[in-house]
PDB file of C-alpha atoms in Angstrom:
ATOM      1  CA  UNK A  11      -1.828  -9.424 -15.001  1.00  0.00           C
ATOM      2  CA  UNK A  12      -4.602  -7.136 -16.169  1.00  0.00           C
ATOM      3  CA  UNK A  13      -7.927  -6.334 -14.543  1.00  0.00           C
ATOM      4  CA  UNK A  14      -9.642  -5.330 -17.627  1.00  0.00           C
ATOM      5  CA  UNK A  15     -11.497  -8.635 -18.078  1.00  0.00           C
ATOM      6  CA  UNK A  16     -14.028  -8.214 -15.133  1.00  0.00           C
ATOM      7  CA  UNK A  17     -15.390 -11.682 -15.769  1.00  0.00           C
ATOM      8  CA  UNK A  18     -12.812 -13.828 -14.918  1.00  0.00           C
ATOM      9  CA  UNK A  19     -12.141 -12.361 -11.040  1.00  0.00           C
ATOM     10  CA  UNK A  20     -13.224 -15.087  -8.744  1.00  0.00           C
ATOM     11  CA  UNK A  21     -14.825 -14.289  -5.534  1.00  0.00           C
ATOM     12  CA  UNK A  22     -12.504 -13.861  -2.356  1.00  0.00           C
ATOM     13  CA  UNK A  23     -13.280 -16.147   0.648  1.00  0.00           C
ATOM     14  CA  UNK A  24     -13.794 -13.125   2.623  1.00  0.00           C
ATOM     15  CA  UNK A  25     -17.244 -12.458   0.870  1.00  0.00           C
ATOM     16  CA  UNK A  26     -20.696 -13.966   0.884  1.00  0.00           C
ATOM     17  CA  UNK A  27     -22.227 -14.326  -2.402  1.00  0.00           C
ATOM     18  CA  UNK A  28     -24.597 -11.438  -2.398  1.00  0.00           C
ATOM     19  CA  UNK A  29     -21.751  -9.167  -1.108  1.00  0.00           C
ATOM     20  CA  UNK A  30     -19.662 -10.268  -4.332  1.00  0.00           C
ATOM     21  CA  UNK A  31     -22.573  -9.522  -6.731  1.00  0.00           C
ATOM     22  CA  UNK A  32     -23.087  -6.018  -5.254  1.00  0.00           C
ATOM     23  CA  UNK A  33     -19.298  -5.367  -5.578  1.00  0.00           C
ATOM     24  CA  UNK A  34     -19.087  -6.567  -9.076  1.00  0.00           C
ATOM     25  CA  UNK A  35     -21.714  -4.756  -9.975  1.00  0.00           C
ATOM     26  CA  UNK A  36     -20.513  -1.581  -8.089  1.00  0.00           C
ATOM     27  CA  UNK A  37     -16.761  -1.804 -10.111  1.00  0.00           C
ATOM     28  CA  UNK A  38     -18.180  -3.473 -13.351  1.00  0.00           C
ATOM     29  CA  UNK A  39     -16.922  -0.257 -14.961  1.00  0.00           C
ATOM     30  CA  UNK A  40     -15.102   3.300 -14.690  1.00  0.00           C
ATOM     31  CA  UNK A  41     -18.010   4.998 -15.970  1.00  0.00           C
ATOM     32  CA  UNK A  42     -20.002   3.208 -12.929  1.00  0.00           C
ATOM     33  CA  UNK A  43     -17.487   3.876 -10.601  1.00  0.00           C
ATOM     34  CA  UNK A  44     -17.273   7.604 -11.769  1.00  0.00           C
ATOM     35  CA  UNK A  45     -21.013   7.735 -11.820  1.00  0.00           C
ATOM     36  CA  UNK A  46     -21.499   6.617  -8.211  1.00  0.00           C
ATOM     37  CA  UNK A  47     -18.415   8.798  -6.949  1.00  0.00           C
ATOM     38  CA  UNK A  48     -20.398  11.984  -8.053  1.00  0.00           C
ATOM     39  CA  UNK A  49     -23.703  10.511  -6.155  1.00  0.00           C
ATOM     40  CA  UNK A  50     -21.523  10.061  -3.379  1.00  0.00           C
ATOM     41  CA  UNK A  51     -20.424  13.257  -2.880  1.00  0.00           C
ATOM     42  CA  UNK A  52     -24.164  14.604  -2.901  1.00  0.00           C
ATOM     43  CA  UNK A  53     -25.299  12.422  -0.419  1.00  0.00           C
ATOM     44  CA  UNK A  54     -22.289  12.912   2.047  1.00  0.00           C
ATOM     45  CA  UNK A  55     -23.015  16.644   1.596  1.00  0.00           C
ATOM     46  CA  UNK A  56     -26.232  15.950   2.208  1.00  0.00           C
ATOM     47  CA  UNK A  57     -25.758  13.905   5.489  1.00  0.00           C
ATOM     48  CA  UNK A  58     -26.284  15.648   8.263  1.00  0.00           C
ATOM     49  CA  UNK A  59     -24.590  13.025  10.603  1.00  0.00           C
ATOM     50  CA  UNK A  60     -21.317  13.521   8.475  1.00  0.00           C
ATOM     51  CA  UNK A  61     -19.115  10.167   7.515  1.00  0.00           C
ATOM     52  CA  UNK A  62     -16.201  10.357   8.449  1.00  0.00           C
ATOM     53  CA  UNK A  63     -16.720   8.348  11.352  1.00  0.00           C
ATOM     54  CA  UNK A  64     -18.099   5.608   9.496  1.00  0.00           C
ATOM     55  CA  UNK A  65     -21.648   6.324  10.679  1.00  0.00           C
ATOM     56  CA  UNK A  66     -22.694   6.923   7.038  1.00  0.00           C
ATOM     57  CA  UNK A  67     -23.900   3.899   4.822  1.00  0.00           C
ATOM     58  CA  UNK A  68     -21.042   2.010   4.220  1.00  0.00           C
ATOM     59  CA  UNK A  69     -20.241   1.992   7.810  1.00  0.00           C
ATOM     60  CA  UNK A  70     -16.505   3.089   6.275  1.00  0.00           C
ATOM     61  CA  UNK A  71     -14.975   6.156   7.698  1.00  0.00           C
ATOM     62  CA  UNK A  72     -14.794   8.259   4.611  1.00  0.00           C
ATOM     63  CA  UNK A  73     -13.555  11.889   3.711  1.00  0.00           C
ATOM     64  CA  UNK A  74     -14.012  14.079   0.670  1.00  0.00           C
ATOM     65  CA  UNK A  75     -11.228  14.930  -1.003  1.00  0.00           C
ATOM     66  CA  UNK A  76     -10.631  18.026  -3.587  1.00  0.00           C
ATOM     67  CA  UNK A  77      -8.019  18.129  -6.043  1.00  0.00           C
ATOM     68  CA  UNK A  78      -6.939  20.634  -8.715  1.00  0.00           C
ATOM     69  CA  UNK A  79      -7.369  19.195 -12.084  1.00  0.00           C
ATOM     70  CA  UNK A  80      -4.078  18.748 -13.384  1.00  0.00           C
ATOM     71  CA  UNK A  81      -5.381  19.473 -17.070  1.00  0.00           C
ATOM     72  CA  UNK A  82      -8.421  21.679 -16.759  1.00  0.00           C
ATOM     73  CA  UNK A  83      -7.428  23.551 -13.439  1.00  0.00           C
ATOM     74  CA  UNK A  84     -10.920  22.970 -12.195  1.00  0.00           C
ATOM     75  CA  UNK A  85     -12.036  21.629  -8.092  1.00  0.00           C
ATOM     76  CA  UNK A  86     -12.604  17.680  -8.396  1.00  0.00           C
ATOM     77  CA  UNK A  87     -13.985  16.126  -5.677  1.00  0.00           C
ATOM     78  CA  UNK A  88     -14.046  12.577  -4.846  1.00  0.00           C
ATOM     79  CA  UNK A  89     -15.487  10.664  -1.696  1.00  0.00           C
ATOM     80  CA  UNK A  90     -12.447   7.844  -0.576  1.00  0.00           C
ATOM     81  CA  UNK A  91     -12.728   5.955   2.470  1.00  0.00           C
ATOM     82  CA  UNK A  92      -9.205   6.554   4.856  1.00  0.00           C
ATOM     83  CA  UNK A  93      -7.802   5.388   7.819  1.00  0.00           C
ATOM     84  CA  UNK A  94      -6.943   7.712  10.435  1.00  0.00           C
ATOM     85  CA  UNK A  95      -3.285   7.714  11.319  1.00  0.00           C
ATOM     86  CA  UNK A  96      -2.265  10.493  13.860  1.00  0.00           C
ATOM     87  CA  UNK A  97      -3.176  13.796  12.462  1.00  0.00           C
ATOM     88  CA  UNK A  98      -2.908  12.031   8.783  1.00  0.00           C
ATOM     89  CA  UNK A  99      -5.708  10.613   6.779  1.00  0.00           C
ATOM     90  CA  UNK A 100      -4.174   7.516   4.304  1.00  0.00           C
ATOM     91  CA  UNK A 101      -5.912   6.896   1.357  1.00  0.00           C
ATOM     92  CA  UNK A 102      -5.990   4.092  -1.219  1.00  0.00           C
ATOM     93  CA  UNK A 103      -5.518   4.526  -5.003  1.00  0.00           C
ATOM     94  CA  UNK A 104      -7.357   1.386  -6.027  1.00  0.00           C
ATOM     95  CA  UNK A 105      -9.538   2.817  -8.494  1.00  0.00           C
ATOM     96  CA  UNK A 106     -10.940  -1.190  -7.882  1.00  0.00           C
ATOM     97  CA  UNK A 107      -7.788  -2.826  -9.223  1.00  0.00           C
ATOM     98  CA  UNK A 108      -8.420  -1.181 -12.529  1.00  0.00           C
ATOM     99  CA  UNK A 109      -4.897  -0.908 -14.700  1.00  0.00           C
ATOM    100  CA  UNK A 110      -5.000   3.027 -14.263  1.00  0.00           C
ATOM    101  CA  UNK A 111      -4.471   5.133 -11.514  1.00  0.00           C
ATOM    102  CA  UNK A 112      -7.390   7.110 -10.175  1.00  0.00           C
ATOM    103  CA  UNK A 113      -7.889  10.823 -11.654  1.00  0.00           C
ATOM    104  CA  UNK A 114      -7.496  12.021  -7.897  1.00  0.00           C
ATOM    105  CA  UNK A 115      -4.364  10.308  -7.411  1.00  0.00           C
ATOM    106  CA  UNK A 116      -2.838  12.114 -10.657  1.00  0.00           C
ATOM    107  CA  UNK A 117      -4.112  14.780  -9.433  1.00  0.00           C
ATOM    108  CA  UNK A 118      -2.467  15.573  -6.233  1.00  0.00           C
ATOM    109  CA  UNK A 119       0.726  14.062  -7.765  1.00  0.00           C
ATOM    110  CA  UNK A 120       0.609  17.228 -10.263  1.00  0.00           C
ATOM    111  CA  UNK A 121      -0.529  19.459  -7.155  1.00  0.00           C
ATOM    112  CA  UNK A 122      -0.144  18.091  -3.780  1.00  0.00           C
ATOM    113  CA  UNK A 123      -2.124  21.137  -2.322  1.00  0.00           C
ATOM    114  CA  UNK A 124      -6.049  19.608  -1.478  1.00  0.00           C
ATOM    115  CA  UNK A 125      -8.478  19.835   0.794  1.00  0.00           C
ATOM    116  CA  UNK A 126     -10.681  17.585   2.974  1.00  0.00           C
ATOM    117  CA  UNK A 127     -13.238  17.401   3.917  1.00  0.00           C
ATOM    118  CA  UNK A 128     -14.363  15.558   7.477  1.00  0.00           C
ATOM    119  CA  UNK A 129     -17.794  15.756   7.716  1.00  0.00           C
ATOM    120  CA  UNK A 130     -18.490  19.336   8.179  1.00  0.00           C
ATOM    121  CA  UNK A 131     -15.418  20.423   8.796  1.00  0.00           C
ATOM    122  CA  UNK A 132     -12.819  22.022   6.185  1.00  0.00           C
ATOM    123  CA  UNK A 133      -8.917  21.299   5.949  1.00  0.00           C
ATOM    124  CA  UNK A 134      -6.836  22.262   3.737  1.00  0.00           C
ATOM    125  CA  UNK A 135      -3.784  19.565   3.450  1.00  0.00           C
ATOM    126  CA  UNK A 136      -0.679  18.427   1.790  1.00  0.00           C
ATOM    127  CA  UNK A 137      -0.670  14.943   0.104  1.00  0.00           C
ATOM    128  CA  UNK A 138       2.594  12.892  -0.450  1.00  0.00           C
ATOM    129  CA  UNK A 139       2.970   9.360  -1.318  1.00  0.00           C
ATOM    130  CA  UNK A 140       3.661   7.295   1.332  1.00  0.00           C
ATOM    131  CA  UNK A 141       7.660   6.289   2.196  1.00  0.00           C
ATOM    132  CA  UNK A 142       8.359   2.500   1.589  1.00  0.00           C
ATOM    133  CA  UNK A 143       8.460   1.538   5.212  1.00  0.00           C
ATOM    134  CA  UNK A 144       5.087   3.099   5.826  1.00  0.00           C
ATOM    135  CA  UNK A 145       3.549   1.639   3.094  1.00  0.00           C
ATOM    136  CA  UNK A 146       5.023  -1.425   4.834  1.00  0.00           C
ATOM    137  CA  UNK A 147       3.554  -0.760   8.546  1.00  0.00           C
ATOM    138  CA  UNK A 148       0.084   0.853   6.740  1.00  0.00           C
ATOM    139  CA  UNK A 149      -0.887  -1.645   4.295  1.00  0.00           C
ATOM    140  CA  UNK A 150      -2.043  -4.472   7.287  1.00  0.00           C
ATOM    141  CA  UNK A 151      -4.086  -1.505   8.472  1.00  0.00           C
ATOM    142  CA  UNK A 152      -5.667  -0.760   5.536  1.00  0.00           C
ATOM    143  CA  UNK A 153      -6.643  -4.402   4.387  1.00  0.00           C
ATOM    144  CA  UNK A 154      -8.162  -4.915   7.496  1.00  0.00           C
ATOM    145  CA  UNK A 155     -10.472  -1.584   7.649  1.00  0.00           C
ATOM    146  CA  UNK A 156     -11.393  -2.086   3.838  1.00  0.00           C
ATOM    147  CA  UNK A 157     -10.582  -5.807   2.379  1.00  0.00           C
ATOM    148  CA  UNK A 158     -11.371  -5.517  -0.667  1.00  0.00           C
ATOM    149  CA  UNK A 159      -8.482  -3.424  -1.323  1.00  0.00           C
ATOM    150  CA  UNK A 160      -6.185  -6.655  -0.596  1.00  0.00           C
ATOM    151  CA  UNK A 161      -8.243  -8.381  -3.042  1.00  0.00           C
ATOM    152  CA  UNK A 162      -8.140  -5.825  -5.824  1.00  0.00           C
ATOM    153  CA  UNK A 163      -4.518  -4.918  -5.428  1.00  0.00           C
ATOM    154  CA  UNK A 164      -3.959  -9.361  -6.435  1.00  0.00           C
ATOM    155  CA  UNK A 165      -5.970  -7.909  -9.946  1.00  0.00           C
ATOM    156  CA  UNK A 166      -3.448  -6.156 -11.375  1.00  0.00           C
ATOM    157  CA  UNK A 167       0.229  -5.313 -11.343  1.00  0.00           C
ATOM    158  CA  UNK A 168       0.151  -1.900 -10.939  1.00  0.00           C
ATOM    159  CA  UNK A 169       0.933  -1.229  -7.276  1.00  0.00           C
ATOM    160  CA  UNK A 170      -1.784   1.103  -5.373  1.00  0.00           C
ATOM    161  CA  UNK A 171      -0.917   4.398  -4.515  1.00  0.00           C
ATOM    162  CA  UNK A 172      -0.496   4.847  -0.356  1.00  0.00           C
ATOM    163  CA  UNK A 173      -1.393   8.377   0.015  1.00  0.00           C
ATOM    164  CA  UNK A 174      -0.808  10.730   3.165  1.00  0.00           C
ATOM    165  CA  UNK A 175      -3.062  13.801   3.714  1.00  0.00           C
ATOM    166  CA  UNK A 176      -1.427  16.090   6.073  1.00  0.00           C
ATOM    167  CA  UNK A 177      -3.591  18.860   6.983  1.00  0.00           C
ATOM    168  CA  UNK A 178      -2.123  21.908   7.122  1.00  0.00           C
ATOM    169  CA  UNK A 179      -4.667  24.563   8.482  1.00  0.00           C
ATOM    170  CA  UNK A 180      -8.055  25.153   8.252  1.00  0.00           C
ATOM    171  CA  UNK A 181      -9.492  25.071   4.559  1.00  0.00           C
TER     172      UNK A 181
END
């Protein structure tokens, strides 16, 4: 299975018609989805309220994360929604249930060393791929904060990355 033929996804049951539009729209390609990353890092910045409680737009708890470029060496940071597990964040390496892994997620495979960033506040944190049995007890979770992610992940065959952020001190 390949996801590079946008077209042909049908609409889950779990969406209304206009949601659908918006989200194909939103993921019709990486340069969109790159495009609106970067915008969504300014605006979270720009939030006073913070998001990582889900108050922001989306209504999606979401954290920024920043990664060392594993070719250029340079910050990257990228806004992913998580779930809260513990002291852990879990992120998803969707990427939309494009064939690729995100640049983020090759990223902190290189380097595991990141930060996060929780509204206002700083962490610095370890990311490691999540064990097969918590992959197992996470991915319910997941679907059911973000469900598109169940949806996308039937797109392709690449499995999504489970990622664990441990935080590991102030940032």
């Amino acid at each position: 299975m390949t996801s590079t033929n946008r077209t042909n996804m049908v609409k889950p049951d779990f969406m209304s018609d206009e949601e659908w539009a918006a989200l194909k729209d939103m993921t019709s390609s990486l340069e969109r989805i790159k495009g609106d990353a970067k915008a969504d890092v300014a605006d979270y910045l720009a939030d006073p309220d913070g998001r990582a409680t889900g108050s922001g737009p989306s209504g999606l708890p979401t954290l920024l994360l920043t990664t060392t470029g594993r070719k250029s060496g340079e910050q990257r940071t990228t806004p992913l929604v998580f779930l809260q597990d513990g002291e852990d964040m879990i992120v998803v390496g969707s990427l939309a249930g494009y064939d690729s892994h995100p640049a983020w997620y090759l990223n902190v495979s290189a380097n595991p060393k990141c930060q996060v960033q929780l509204d206002r506040r700083k962490l610095a944190a370890v990311a490691r791929n999540a064990s097969d049995e918590e992959r197992t007890a996470l991915w319910p979770r997941l679907n059911a904060l973000f469900p598109p992610w169940g949806y996308f992940q039937s797109q392709t065959d690449r499995p999504f990355a489970i990622v664990v952020l441990t935080p590991t001190g102030p940032a």
